[in-house]
Short mmCIF file of C-alpha atoms in Angstrom, two decimals:
data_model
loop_
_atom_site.label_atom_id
_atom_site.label_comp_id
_atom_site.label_asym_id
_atom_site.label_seq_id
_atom_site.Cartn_x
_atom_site.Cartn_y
_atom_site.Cartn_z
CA UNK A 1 68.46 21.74 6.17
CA UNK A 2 69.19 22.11 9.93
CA UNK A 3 68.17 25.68 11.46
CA UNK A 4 69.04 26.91 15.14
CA UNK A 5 65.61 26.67 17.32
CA UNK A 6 65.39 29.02 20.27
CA UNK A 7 66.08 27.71 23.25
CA UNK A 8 62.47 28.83 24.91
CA UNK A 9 61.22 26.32 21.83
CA UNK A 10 62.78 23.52 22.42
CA UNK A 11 60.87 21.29 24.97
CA UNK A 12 58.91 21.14 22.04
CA UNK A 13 61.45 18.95 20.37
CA UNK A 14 60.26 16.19 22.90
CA UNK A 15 56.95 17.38 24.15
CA UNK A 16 54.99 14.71 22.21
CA UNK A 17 57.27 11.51 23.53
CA UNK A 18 59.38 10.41 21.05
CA UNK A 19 62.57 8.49 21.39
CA UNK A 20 65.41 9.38 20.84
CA UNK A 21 69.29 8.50 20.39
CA UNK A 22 71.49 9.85 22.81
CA UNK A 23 75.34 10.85 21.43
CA UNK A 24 78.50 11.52 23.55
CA UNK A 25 81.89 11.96 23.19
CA UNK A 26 84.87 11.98 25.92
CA UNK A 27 88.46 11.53 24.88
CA UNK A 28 88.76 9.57 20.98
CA UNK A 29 85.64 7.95 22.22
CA UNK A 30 82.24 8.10 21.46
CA UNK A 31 78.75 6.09 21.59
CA UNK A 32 74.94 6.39 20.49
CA UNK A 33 72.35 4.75 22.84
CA UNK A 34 68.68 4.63 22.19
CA UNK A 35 66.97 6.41 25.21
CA UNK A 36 63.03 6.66 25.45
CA UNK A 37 63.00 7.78 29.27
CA UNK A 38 63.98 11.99 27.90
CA UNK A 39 62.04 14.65 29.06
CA UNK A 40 61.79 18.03 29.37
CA UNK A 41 61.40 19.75 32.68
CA UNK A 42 61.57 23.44 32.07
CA UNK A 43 60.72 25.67 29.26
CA UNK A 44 63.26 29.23 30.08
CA UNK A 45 65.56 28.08 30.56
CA UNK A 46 65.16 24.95 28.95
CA UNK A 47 66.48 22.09 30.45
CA UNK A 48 65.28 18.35 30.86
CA UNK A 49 66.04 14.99 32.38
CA UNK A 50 67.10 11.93 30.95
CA UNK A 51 67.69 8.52 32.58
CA UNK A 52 71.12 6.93 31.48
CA UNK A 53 71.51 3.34 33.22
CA UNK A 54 74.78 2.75 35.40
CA UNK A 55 76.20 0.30 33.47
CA UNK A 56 76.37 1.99 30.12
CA UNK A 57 79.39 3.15 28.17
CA UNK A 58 77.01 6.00 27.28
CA UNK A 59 77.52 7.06 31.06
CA UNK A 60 80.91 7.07 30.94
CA UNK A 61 81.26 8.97 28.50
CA UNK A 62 78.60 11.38 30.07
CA UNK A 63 80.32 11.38 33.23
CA UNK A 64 84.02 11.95 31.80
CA UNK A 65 82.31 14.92 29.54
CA UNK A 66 79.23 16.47 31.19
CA UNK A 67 77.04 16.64 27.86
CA UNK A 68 75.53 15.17 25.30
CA UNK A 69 73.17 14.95 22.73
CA UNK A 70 69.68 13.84 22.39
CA UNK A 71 68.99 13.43 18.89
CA UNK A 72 65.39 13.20 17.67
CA UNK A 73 64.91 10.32 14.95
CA UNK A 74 62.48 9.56 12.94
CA UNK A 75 60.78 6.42 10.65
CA UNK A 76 63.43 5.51 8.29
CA UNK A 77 65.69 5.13 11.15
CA UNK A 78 63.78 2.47 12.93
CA UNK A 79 65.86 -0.37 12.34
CA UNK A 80 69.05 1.69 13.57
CA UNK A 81 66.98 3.13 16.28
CA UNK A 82 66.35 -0.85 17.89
CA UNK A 83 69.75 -1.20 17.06
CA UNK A 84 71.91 1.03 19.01
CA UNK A 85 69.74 -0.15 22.10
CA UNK A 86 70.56 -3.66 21.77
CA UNK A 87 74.73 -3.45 21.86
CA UNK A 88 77.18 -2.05 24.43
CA UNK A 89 79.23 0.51 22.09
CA UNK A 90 82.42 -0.33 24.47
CA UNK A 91 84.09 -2.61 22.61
CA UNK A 92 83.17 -1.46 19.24
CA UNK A 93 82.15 1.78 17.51
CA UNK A 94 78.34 1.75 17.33
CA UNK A 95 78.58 4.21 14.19
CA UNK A 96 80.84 2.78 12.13
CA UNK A 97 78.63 -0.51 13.05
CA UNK A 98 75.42 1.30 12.02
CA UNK A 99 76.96 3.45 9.30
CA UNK A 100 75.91 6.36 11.32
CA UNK A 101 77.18 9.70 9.64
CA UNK A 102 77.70 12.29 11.99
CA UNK A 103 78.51 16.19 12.17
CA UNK A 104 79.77 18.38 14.73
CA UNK A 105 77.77 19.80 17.16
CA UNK A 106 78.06 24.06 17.99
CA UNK A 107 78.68 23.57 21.78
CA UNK A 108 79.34 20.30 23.30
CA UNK A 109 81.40 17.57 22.14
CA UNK A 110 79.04 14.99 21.32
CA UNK A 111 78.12 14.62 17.93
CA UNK A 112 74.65 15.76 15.87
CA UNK A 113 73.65 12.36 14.09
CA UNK A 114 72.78 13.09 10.41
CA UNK A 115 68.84 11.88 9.51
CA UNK A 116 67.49 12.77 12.61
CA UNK A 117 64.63 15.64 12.48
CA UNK A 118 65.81 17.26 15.69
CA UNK A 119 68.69 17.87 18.17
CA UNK A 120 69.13 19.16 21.67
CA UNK A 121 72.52 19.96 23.07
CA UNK A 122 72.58 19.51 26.82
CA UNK A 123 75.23 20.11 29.55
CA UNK A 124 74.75 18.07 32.65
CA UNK A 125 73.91 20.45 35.50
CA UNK A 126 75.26 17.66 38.19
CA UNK A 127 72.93 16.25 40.54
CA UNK A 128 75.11 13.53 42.17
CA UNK A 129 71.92 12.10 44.22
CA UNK A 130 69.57 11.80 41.55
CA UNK A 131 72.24 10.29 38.97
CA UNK A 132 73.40 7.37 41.42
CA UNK A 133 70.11 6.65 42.97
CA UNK A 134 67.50 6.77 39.47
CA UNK A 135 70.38 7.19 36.96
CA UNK A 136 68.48 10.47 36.09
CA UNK A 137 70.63 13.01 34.65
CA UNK A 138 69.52 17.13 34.75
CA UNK A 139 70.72 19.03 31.84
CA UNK A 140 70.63 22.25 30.45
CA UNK A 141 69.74 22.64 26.56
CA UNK A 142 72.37 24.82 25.22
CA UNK A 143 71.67 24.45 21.67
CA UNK A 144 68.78 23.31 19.69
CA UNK A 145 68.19 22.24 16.21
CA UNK A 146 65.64 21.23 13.67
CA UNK A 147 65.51 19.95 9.95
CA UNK A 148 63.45 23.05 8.67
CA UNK A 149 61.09 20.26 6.97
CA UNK A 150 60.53 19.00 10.40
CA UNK A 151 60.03 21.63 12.19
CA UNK A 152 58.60 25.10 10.55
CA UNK A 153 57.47 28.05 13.03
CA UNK A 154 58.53 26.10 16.09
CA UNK A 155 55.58 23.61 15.07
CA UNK A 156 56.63 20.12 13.81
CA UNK A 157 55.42 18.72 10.34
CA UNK A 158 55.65 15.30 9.24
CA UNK A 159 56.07 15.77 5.38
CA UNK A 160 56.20 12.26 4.83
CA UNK A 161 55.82 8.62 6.42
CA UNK A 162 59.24 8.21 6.65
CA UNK A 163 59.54 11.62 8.85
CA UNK A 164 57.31 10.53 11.64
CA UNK A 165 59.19 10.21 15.23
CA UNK A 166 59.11 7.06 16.51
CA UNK A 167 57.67 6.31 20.29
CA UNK A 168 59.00 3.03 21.48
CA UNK A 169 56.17 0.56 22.75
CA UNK A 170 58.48 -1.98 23.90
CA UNK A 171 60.43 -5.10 22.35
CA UNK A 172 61.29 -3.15 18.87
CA UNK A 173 57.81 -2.18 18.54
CA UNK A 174 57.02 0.88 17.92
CA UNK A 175 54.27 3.60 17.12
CA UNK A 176 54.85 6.81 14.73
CA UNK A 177 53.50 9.83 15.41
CA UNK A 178 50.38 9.70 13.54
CA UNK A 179 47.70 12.35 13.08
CA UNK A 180 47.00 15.95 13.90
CA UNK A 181 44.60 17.05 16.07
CA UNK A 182 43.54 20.24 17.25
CA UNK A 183 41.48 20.27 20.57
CA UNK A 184 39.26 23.67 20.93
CA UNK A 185 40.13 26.54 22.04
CA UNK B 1 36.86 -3.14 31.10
CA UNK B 2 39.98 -2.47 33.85
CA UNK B 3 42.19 -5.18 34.49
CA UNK B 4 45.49 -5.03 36.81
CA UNK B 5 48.59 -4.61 35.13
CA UNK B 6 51.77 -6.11 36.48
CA UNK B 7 53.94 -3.70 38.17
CA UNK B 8 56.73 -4.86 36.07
CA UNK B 9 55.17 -3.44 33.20
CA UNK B 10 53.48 -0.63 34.28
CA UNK B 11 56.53 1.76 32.06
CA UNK B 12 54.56 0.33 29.12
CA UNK B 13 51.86 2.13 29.88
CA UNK B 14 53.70 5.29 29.27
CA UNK B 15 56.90 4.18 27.37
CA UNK B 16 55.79 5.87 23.94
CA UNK B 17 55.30 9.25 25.51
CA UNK B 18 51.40 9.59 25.70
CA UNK B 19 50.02 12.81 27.43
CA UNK B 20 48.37 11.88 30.36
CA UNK B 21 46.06 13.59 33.50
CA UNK B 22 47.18 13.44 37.01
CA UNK B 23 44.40 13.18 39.30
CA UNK B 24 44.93 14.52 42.99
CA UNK B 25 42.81 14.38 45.99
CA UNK B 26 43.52 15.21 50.11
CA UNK B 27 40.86 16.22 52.39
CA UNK B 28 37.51 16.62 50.47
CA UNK B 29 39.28 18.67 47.65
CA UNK B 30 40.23 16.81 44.28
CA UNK B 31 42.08 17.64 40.74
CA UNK B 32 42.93 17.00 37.49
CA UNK B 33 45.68 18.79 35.65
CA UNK B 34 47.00 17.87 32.28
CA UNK B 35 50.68 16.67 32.00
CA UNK B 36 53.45 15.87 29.43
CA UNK B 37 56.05 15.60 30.92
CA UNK B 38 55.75 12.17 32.85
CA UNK B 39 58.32 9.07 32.40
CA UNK B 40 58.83 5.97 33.41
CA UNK B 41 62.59 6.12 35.33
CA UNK B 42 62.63 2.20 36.39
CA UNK B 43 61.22 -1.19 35.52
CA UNK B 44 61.15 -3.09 38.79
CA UNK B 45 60.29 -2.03 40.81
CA UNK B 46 58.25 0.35 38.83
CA UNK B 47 59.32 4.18 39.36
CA UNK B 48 58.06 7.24 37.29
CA UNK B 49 59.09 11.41 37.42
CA UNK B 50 56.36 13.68 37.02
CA UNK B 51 56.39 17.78 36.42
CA UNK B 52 53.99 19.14 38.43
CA UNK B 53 54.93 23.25 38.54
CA UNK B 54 55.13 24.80 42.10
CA UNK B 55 51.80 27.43 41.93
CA UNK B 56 49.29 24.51 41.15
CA UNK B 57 46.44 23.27 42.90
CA UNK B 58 47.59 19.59 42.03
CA UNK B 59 50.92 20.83 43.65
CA UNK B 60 49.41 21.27 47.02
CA UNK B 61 47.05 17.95 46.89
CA UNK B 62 49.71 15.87 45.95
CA UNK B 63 52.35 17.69 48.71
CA UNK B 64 49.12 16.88 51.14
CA UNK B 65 48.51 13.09 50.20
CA UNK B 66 52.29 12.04 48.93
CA UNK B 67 49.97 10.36 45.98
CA UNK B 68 48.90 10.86 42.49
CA UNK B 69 47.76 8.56 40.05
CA UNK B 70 48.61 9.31 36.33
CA UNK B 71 45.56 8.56 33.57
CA UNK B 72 46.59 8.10 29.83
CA UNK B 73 43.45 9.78 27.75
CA UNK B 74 42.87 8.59 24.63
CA UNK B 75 41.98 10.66 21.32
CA UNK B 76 38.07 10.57 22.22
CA UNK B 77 39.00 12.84 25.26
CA UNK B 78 41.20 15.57 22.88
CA UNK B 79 39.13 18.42 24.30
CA UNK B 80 38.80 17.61 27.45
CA UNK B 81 42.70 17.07 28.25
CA UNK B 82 43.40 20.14 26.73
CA UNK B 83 40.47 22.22 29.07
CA UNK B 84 42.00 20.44 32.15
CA UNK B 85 45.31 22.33 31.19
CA UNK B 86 43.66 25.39 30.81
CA UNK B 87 42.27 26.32 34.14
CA UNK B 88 42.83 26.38 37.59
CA UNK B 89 41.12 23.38 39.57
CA UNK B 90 41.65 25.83 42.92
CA UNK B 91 38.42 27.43 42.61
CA UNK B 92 36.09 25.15 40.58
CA UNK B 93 36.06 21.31 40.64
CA UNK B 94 36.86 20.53 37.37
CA UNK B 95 35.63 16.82 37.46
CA UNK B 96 32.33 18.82 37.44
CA UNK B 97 33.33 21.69 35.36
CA UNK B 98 34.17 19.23 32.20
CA UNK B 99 31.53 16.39 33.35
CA UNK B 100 34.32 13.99 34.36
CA UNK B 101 33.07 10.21 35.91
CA UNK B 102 35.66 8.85 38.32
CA UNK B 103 35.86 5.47 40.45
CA UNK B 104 38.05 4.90 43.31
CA UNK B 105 41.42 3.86 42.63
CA UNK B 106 42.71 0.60 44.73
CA UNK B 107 45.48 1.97 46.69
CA UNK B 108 45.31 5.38 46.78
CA UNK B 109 43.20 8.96 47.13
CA UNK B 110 43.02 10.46 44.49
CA UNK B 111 40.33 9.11 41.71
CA UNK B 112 40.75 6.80 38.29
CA UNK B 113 39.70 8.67 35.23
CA UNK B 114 36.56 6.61 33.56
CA UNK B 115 37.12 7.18 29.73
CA UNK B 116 41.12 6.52 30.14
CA UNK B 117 43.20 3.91 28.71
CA UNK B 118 45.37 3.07 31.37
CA UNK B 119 45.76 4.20 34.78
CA UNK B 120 49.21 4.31 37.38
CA UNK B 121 48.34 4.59 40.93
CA UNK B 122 51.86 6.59 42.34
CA UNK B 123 53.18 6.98 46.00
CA UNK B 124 55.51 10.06 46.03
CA UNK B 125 59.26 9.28 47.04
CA UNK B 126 60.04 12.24 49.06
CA UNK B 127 63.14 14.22 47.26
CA UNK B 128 63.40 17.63 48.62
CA UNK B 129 65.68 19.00 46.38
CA UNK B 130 64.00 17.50 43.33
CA UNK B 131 60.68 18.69 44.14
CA UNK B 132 61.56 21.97 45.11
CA UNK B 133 64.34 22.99 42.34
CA UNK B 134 62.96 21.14 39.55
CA UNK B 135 59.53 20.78 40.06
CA UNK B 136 60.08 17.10 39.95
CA UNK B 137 58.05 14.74 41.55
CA UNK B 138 59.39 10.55 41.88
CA UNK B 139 57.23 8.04 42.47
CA UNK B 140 56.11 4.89 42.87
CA UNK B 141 54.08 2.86 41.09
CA UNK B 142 51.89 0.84 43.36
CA UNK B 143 49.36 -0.36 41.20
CA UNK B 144 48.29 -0.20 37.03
CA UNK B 145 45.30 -1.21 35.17
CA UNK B 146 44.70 -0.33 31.58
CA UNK B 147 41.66 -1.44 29.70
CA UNK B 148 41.64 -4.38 28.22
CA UNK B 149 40.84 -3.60 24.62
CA UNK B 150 43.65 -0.90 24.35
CA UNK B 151 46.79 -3.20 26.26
CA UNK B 152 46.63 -6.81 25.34
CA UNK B 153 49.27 -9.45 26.89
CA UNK B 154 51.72 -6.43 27.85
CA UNK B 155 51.34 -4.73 24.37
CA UNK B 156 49.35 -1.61 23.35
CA UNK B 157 46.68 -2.32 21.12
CA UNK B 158 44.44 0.97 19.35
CA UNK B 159 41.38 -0.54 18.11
CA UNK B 160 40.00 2.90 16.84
CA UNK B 161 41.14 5.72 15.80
CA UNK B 162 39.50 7.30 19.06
CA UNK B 163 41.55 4.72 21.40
CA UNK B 164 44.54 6.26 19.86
CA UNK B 165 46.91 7.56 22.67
CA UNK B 166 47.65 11.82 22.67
CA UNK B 167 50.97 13.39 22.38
CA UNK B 168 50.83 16.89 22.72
CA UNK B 169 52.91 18.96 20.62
CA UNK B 170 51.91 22.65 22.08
CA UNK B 171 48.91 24.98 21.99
CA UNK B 172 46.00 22.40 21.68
CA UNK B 173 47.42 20.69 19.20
CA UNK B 174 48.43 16.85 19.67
CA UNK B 175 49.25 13.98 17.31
CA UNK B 176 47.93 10.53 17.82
CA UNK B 177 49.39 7.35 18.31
CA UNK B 178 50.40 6.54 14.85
CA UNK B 179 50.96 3.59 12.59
CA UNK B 180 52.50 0.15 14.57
CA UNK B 181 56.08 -0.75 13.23
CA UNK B 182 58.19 -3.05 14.12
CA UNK B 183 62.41 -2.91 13.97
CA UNK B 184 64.30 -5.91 12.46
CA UNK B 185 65.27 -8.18 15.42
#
C-alpha cells in the first residue's frame, strides 16, 4: 500500500543510489525515461537535482510543465527499467508500449507508476544556467511516497528479491541493493 | 593494484550510486568527509556534482584548491566511512584520527584513499550560484583509476563480499552492492 512520507524523509528515497524512472506529463502527453544521474541535495526542505539530456521528449515535457516524477523501481521491473531508456517516447506512448499502469499523482501532473517502491513529486525550481549548460534540473519534492512494505519507519526494507532497487552499472547491467550493514556507532 | 581509467568512463565508477569520501587538501591542511550525494552529470568529457554543505572543513579546502578527488570505499571500510561523517576534520586530522594510508593522486592536491575501489581526481568548475545556493559543487574529472580486481574492462566486478560497494541509507546503516542482473537486450 502507498503511504505519504514526510518531506524531511525523503532524500532517503534516493540516498543509497538507485535508479529510477522519471514520469511527466504536459498537455495529452506523457513519457517515462530511465534516469540514474537523481540526487538529492537538501534534506528541509527537500529538494534534489536530476540531469534530463536536451534532446529528450522527457524535457519537453518537463519544460512545458515544470514537474515531474521520479519514481523509485525495484527488481521485477528490470527489464522495463532498460527499456524505457532505450526508446524516445515521442512518437509512441512508452506505457502503453511497456504496459505501464499508472495512477495519479497528489500534486503535479505527472503520473505515480504502479510497482515502484517509492515516489518523489518534484516541481522544477528553474535554474535556466544549470539546465542548458549540464541539463541539470533543481527541484523541490512536494510530495513523497512509499509502498509501506518498502519503506517502514522512514527506513527501507527489502522483503523480498524481487523488491531490491536496482543501481544501474552500465549497458543493462545492473546491481540490487544487497545486504544490510550497520557501521558502529 | 591502481590502474588509469579512461575518462570516458570514469561515470562508471559511480553510476550505481556508491557512497564515496572526498578527500581535500590546500596549504598543509587535508580532509576527508563522507558523501552521498555525488553523480556523474556527463560522459565526455567526464563531469560530476558533488554536495559539500557550506560550514565544512572540506568546504573551505576545496574553495582553497578548486580540487577534490572522490574515493568509492568498499564494504571492508563500513566503519570507517561512517566515522569520517561523524566529525569535524577542522580540529583533528582525521587521516590520523581513523589510521587512514594515502598516496598522492596524479593531478591534483588532495590525497587517494589506499583501501578504496576507485578513485576520481576532480577540478572544480567555478558556478557561483550553484555553490553558494545549493551547496553544489561541478567538476571535472581529470583523471580515474579503480583497482583492478573490483573494475574489469569498464565493468564493476565484487570479488568479495568486502569489495562490495556502500550505499548509505541513513544513520550508519548502508546496504551493499547487491546481486549482478542483467535486463533483456
Amino acid at each position: 500500500m502507498r503511504v505519504s512520507v514526510p518531506l524531511r524523509r525523503a532524500y532517503k528515497l534516493i540516498n543509497h543510489g538507485p535508479t529510477t524512472l522519471i514520469t511527466s506529463a504536459a498537455g495529452d502527453r506523457r513519457n517515462v525515461m530511465t534516469a540514474a544521474w537523481v540526487m538529492a541535495v537538501d534534506f528541509d526542505p527537500a529538494k534534489i537535482v536530476a540531469v534530463v539530456a536536451a534532446d529528450t521528449f522527457t524535457r519537453k515535457l518537463i519544460e512545458a510543465s515544470g514537474a515531474f516524477v521520479v519514481n523509485v523501481p525495484t527488481a521485477k521491473m528490470l527489464d522495463t527499467v532498460y527499456a524505457a531508456g532505450q526508446v524516445s517516447g515521442e512518437d509512441e506512448d512508452k506505457f502503453t508500449a511497456l504496459a505501464l499502469a499508472t495512477s495519479p499523482a497528489s500534486i503535479v501532473g505527472a503520473p505515480l507508476l504502479e510497482g515502484c517502491a517509492a515516489w518523489l513529486e518534484c516541481k522544477v525550481v528553474p535554474e535556466p544556467h544549470m539546465q542548458e549548460r549540464y541539463d541539470l534540473f533543481v527541484a523541490d519534492v512536494v510530495a513523497a511516497w512509499a509502498d509501506d512494505a518498502s519503506f517502514v519507519g522512514g527506513v527501507w526494507r527489502f522483503p523480498s528479491d524481487e523488491d531490491r532497487t536496482l543501481h544501474h552499472l552500465s549497458g543493462g547491467v545492473f546491481v540490487t541493493s544487497g545486504d544490510v550493514v550497520k557501521a558502529k556507532p
